PDB file of C-alpha atoms in Angstrom:
ATOM      1  CA  MET A   1      61.527  80.119  19.063  1.00 86.00           C
ATOM      2  CA  THR A   2      63.555  79.667  23.221  1.00 90.00           C
ATOM      3  CA  ASP A   3      64.939  76.786  24.355  1.00 90.00           C
ATOM      4  CA  LYS A   4      62.659  77.669  27.038  1.00 91.00           C
ATOM      5  CA  GLU A   5      59.925  77.233  25.164  1.00 92.00           C
ATOM      6  CA  LEU A   6      60.890  74.323  23.073  1.00 93.00           C
ATOM      7  CA  GLU A   7      61.170  72.487  27.287  1.00 92.00           C
ATOM      8  CA  ILE A   8      57.845  73.713  27.872  1.00 93.00           C
ATOM      9  CA  LEU A   9      56.503  72.332  24.293  1.00 93.00           C
ATOM     10  CA  ARG A  10      57.931  68.850  24.800  1.00 90.00           C
ATOM     11  CA  ILE A  11      56.845  68.815  28.711  1.00 91.00           C
ATOM     12  CA  ILE A  12      53.079  69.389  27.354  1.00 91.00           C
ATOM     13  CA  GLU A  13      53.044  67.264  24.689  1.00 87.00           C
ATOM     14  CA  GLU A  14      54.452  64.375  26.806  1.00 83.00           C
ATOM     15  CA  ASP A  15      51.273  65.355  29.502  1.00 87.00           C
ATOM     16  CA  ALA A  16      48.859  68.081  28.269  1.00 89.00           C
ATOM     17  CA  ARG A  17      47.612  68.104  31.483  1.00 90.00           C
ATOM     18  CA  ILE A  18      50.641  68.721  34.018  1.00 91.00           C
ATOM     19  CA  ASP A  19      49.874  71.578  36.152  1.00 92.00           C
ATOM     20  CA  LEU A  20      51.328  74.814  36.706  1.00 92.00           C
ATOM     21  CA  ASN A  21      53.712  73.975  39.040  1.00 92.00           C
ATOM     22  CA  THR A  22      55.058  70.572  38.577  1.00 93.00           C
ATOM     23  CA  LEU A  23      55.846  72.066  34.893  1.00 93.00           C
ATOM     24  CA  ALA A  24      58.170  75.149  36.939  1.00 92.00           C
ATOM     25  CA  LYS A  25      59.481  73.308  38.813  1.00 92.00           C
ATOM     26  CA  MET A  26      60.336  71.416  35.673  1.00 93.00           C
ATOM     27  CA  THR A  27      62.112  73.998  33.528  1.00 92.00           C
ATOM     28  CA  SER A  28      63.058  77.006  36.776  1.00 92.00           C
ATOM     29  CA  ILE A  29      60.387  79.432  35.463  1.00 92.00           C
ATOM     30  CA  ASN A  30      57.709  81.492  37.262  1.00 92.00           C
ATOM     31  CA  GLU A  31      53.564  79.465  36.718  1.00 93.00           C
ATOM     32  CA  GLU A  32      53.062  83.157  35.625  1.00 94.00           C
ATOM     33  CA  GLU A  33      55.935  83.464  33.067  1.00 94.00           C
ATOM     34  CA  ILE A  34      54.936  79.423  31.642  1.00 92.00           C
ATOM     35  CA  LYS A  35      51.247  81.042  31.466  1.00 93.00           C
ATOM     36  CA  ALA A  36      51.903  83.512  28.795  1.00 94.00           C
ATOM     37  CA  ILE A  37      54.441  81.498  27.432  1.00 93.00           C
ATOM     38  CA  LEU A  38      51.340  79.040  26.800  1.00 94.00           C
ATOM     39  CA  LYS A  39      49.255  81.738  26.143  1.00 94.00           C
ATOM     40  CA  LYS A  40      51.580  82.817  23.118  1.00 94.00           C
ATOM     41  CA  LEU A  41      51.890  79.389  21.583  1.00 94.00           C
ATOM     42  CA  GLU A  42      48.470  79.112  21.880  1.00 93.00           C
ATOM     43  CA  GLU A  43      47.991  83.011  19.906  1.00 95.00           C
ATOM     44  CA  LYS A  44      50.668  81.620  17.940  1.00 94.00           C
ATOM     45  CA  LYS A  45      49.189  78.032  16.253  1.00 92.00           C
ATOM     46  CA  VAL A  46      52.262  76.921  17.654  1.00 94.00           C
ATOM     47  CA  ILE A  47      49.799  74.882  20.556  1.00 92.00           C
ATOM     48  CA  LEU A  48      45.855  74.030  17.550  1.00 89.00           C
ATOM     49  CA  ASN A  49      45.057  71.921  20.906  1.00 88.00           C
ATOM     50  CA  TYR A  50      45.204  69.285  23.802  1.00 88.00           C
ATOM     51  CA  SER A  51      44.022  66.097  23.573  1.00 82.00           C
ATOM     52  CA  THR A  52      43.994  62.791  25.138  1.00 82.00           C
ATOM     53  CA  VAL A  53      45.116  59.329  23.602  1.00 78.00           C
ATOM     54  CA  VAL A  54      41.740  56.834  24.291  1.00 79.00           C
ATOM     55  CA  ASP A  55      41.548  53.771  23.605  1.00 78.00           C
ATOM     56  CA  TRP A  56      37.891  53.307  22.138  1.00 76.00           C
ATOM     57  CA  SER A  57      38.742  48.871  21.710  1.00 75.00           C
ATOM     58  CA  LYS A  58      37.517  49.111  25.728  1.00 79.00           C
ATOM     59  CA  VAL A  59      34.479  50.924  25.551  1.00 82.00           C
ATOM     60  CA  PRO A  60      32.303  48.505  23.562  1.00 79.00           C
ATOM     61  CA  GLN A  61      29.437  51.241  22.423  1.00 81.00           C
ATOM     62  CA  ALA A  62      31.858  54.102  20.891  1.00 79.00           C
ATOM     63  CA  GLU A  63      33.573  51.175  18.057  1.00 80.00           C
ATOM     64  CA  GLN A  64      34.182  52.104  15.061  1.00 87.00           C
ATOM     65  CA  VAL A  65      35.828  51.837  12.107  1.00 92.00           C
ATOM     66  CA  THR A  66      39.378  53.681  11.294  1.00 93.00           C
ATOM     67  CA  ALA A  67      39.904  53.575   7.757  1.00 96.00           C
ATOM     68  CA  MET A  68      43.374  54.890   5.729  1.00 97.00           C
ATOM     69  CA  ILE A  69      42.565  55.480   2.050  1.00 97.00           C
ATOM     70  CA  ASP A  70      45.791  56.482  -0.248  1.00 98.00           C
ATOM     71  CA  VAL A  71      44.632  59.421  -2.574  1.00 97.00           C
ATOM     72  CA  LYS A  72      45.045  59.570  -6.152  1.00 97.00           C
ATOM     73  CA  VAL A  73      45.013  63.557  -7.264  1.00 96.00           C
ATOM     74  CA  THR A  74      45.561  65.820 -10.313  1.00 93.00           C
ATOM     75  CA  PRO A  75      46.958  68.990  -9.594  1.00 89.00           C
ATOM     76  CA  LYS A  76      45.156  72.354  -9.219  1.00 85.00           C
ATOM     77  CA  ARG A  77      48.077  75.173 -11.932  1.00 87.00           C
ATOM     78  CA  GLY A  78      47.883  78.733  -9.147  1.00 87.00           C
ATOM     79  CA  VAL A  79      47.642  75.869  -6.134  1.00 86.00           C
ATOM     80  CA  GLY A  80      48.513  72.573  -6.341  1.00 88.00           C
ATOM     81  CA  PHE A  81      47.387  69.475  -3.529  1.00 94.00           C
ATOM     82  CA  ASP A  82      46.174  72.951  -1.367  1.00 94.00           C
ATOM     83  CA  GLU A  83      42.468  73.110  -2.888  1.00 93.00           C
ATOM     84  CA  VAL A  84      41.680  69.534  -3.349  1.00 94.00           C
ATOM     85  CA  ALA A  85      42.626  68.496   0.195  1.00 95.00           C
ATOM     86  CA  GLU A  86      40.600  71.459   1.839  1.00 95.00           C
ATOM     87  CA  ARG A  87      37.641  70.190   0.200  1.00 94.00           C
ATOM     88  CA  ILE A  88      39.030  66.484   1.563  1.00 96.00           C
ATOM     89  CA  TYR A  89      39.354  68.340   5.590  1.00 96.00           C
ATOM     90  CA  ARG A  90      35.634  69.490   4.940  1.00 96.00           C
ATOM     91  CA  PHE A  91      34.506  66.463   5.592  1.00 96.00           C
ATOM     92  CA  SER A  92      33.138  65.498   8.957  1.00 93.00           C
ATOM     93  CA  GLU A  93      35.074  61.996   8.618  1.00 93.00           C
ATOM     94  CA  VAL A  94      37.751  62.592   8.085  1.00 96.00           C
ATOM     95  CA  GLN A  95      40.773  62.954  11.110  1.00 94.00           C
ATOM     96  CA  ALA A  96      43.975  63.434   9.537  1.00 96.00           C
ATOM     97  CA  LEU A  97      45.201  64.640   6.764  1.00 97.00           C
ATOM     98  CA  TYR A  98      48.277  63.853   4.655  1.00 97.00           C
ATOM     99  CA  LEU A  99      50.140  65.048   1.495  1.00 97.00           C
ATOM    100  CA  MET A 100      52.681  62.026   0.355  1.00 97.00           C
ATOM    101  CA  SER A 101      55.605  61.461  -1.192  1.00 95.00           C
ATOM    102  CA  GLY A 102      55.440  57.849  -3.538  1.00 94.00           C
ATOM    103  CA  ALA A 103      52.591  56.266  -5.848  1.00 94.00           C
ATOM    104  CA  TYR A 104      50.157  57.837  -3.540  1.00 96.00           C
ATOM    105  CA  ASP A 105      49.716  62.046  -3.269  1.00 97.00           C
ATOM    106  CA  LEU A 106      47.511  62.247  -0.368  1.00 97.00           C
ATOM    107  CA  GLN A 107      46.236  60.145   2.649  1.00 98.00           C
ATOM    108  CA  VAL A 108      43.260  60.741   4.284  1.00 98.00           C
ATOM    109  CA  VAL A 109      42.210  58.847   7.879  1.00 97.00           C
ATOM    110  CA  ILE A 110      38.553  58.519   8.018  1.00 96.00           C
ATOM    111  CA  GLU A 111      36.690  57.044  11.463  1.00 92.00           C
ATOM    112  CA  GLY A 112      33.383  55.435  10.770  1.00 91.00           C
ATOM    113  CA  LYS A 113      30.494  53.784  12.932  1.00 90.00           C
ATOM    114  CA  THR A 114      30.503  50.513   9.758  1.00 91.00           C
ATOM    115  CA  MET A 115      32.482  49.107   7.118  1.00 94.00           C
ATOM    116  CA  GLN A 116      29.379  50.713   4.995  1.00 95.00           C
ATOM    117  CA  GLU A 117      29.888  54.167   6.683  1.00 95.00           C
ATOM    118  CA  ILE A 118      33.069  54.767   5.293  1.00 95.00           C
ATOM    119  CA  ALA A 119      32.616  52.785   1.762  1.00 95.00           C
ATOM    120  CA  ARG A 120      29.702  55.530   0.821  1.00 96.00           C
ATOM    121  CA  PHE A 121      31.777  57.917   1.920  1.00 96.00           C
ATOM    122  CA  VAL A 122      34.946  57.063  -0.564  1.00 96.00           C
ATOM    123  CA  SER A 123      32.313  56.282  -3.435  1.00 95.00           C
ATOM    124  CA  GLU A 124      29.360  59.621  -3.130  1.00 96.00           C
ATOM    125  CA  LYS A 125      32.019  62.416  -1.397  1.00 96.00           C
ATOM    126  CA  LEU A 126      35.734  61.387  -1.937  1.00 96.00           C
ATOM    127  CA  SER A 127      35.823  60.003  -4.781  1.00 94.00           C
ATOM    128  CA  SER A 128      33.649  62.485  -6.606  1.00 94.00           C
ATOM    129  CA  ILE A 129      35.403  64.825  -6.547  1.00 94.00           C
ATOM    130  CA  ASP A 130      36.674  65.157  -9.589  1.00 91.00           C
ATOM    131  CA  SER A 131      40.257  65.741  -9.038  1.00 93.00           C
ATOM    132  CA  VAL A 132      40.610  62.529  -7.229  1.00 95.00           C
ATOM    133  CA  ILE A 133      41.925  59.663  -9.625  1.00 96.00           C
ATOM    134  CA  SER A 134      41.575  57.022  -7.201  1.00 96.00           C
ATOM    135  CA  THR A 135      41.812  55.615  -3.581  1.00 96.00           C
ATOM    136  CA  THR A 136      42.408  52.615  -2.431  1.00 96.00           C
ATOM    137  CA  THR A 137      41.654  51.746   1.567  1.00 96.00           C
ATOM    138  CA  HIS A 138      42.965  50.067   3.969  1.00 97.00           C
ATOM    139  CA  PHE A 139      40.726  48.902   7.427  1.00 96.00           C
ATOM    140  CA  GLN A 140      42.285  49.356  10.706  1.00 93.00           C
ATOM    141  CA  LEU A 141      42.578  45.836  12.958  1.00 92.00           C
ATOM    142  CA  LYS A 142      43.892  46.406  15.469  1.00 89.00           C
ATOM    143  CA  LYS A 143      45.745  49.904  17.065  1.00 87.00           C
ATOM    144  CA  TYR A 144      49.545  48.779  19.050  1.00 88.00           C
ATOM    145  CA  LYS A 145      50.421  52.539  19.456  1.00 88.00           C
ATOM    146  CA  HIS A 146      49.247  55.469  18.571  1.00 84.00           C
ATOM    147  CA  ASP A 147      50.603  58.976  18.886  1.00 80.00           C
ATOM    148  CA  GLY A 148      53.857  57.570  21.499  1.00 80.00           C
ATOM    149  CA  ILE A 149      51.587  55.558  23.468  1.00 82.00           C
ATOM    150  CA  VAL A 150      51.581  51.728  23.382  1.00 86.00           C
ATOM    151  CA  PHE A 151      48.168  49.654  23.701  1.00 82.00           C
ATOM    152  CA  GLU A 152      47.914  46.369  25.549  1.00 76.00           C
ATOM    153  CA  GLU A 153      51.318  46.485  26.891  1.00 67.00           C
ATOM    154  CA  GLY A 154      51.862  43.076  27.344  1.00 62.00           C
ATOM    155  CA  GLU A 155      52.130  41.988  31.583  1.00 61.00           C
ATOM    156  CA  GLU A 156      55.703  41.364  33.169  1.00 63.00           C
ATOM    157  CA  ASP A 157      57.090  38.224  32.990  1.00 61.00           C
ATOM    158  CA  ARG A 158      57.490  37.463  36.804  1.00 64.00           C
ATOM    159  CA  ARG A 159      59.123  34.141  36.320  1.00 68.00           C
ATOM    160  CA  ILE A 160      62.185  33.916  38.497  1.00 72.00           C
ATOM    161  CA  VAL A 161      65.480  34.204  36.076  1.00 71.00           C
ATOM    162  CA  VAL A 162      67.769  31.316  36.094  1.00 74.00           C
ATOM    163  CA  THR A 163      71.229  31.977  34.525  1.00 72.00           C
ATOM    164  CA  PRO A 164      74.183  29.127  34.686  1.00 68.00           C
TER     165      PRO A 164
END
């Protein structure tokens, strides 16, 4: 990976909506070369998606429940955790899945409309997988920061600073 490619990746990771003209000025690379670099990185699956961070708590009709589920599994000979991970990430409710160190092997992040919907996912889908030994579910109560973006920053302190 070239320094130019790394520089572009760092910039678009912060703002995927940045226009090519601005990106070209920031990197001193012409727009056509930027397009070619972005296309190459997309084809190589370095850039997987361009996404938006939404504060869903401000959209009452779209509120959802997010849960992090710690999962202990029995790895299979020859494929380790990959086979069971693939079975889990294929469920539509699964937003993210991570191989973890520590007491649990996998962490599954899921979203649902209600806590009962998540409970049904755990009991009917996740726990029924042969390799799954145990689960521990944690419900997200409030989001303070996600992908480097702070939610609901406090208002600026408008008091006059008084020093002796």
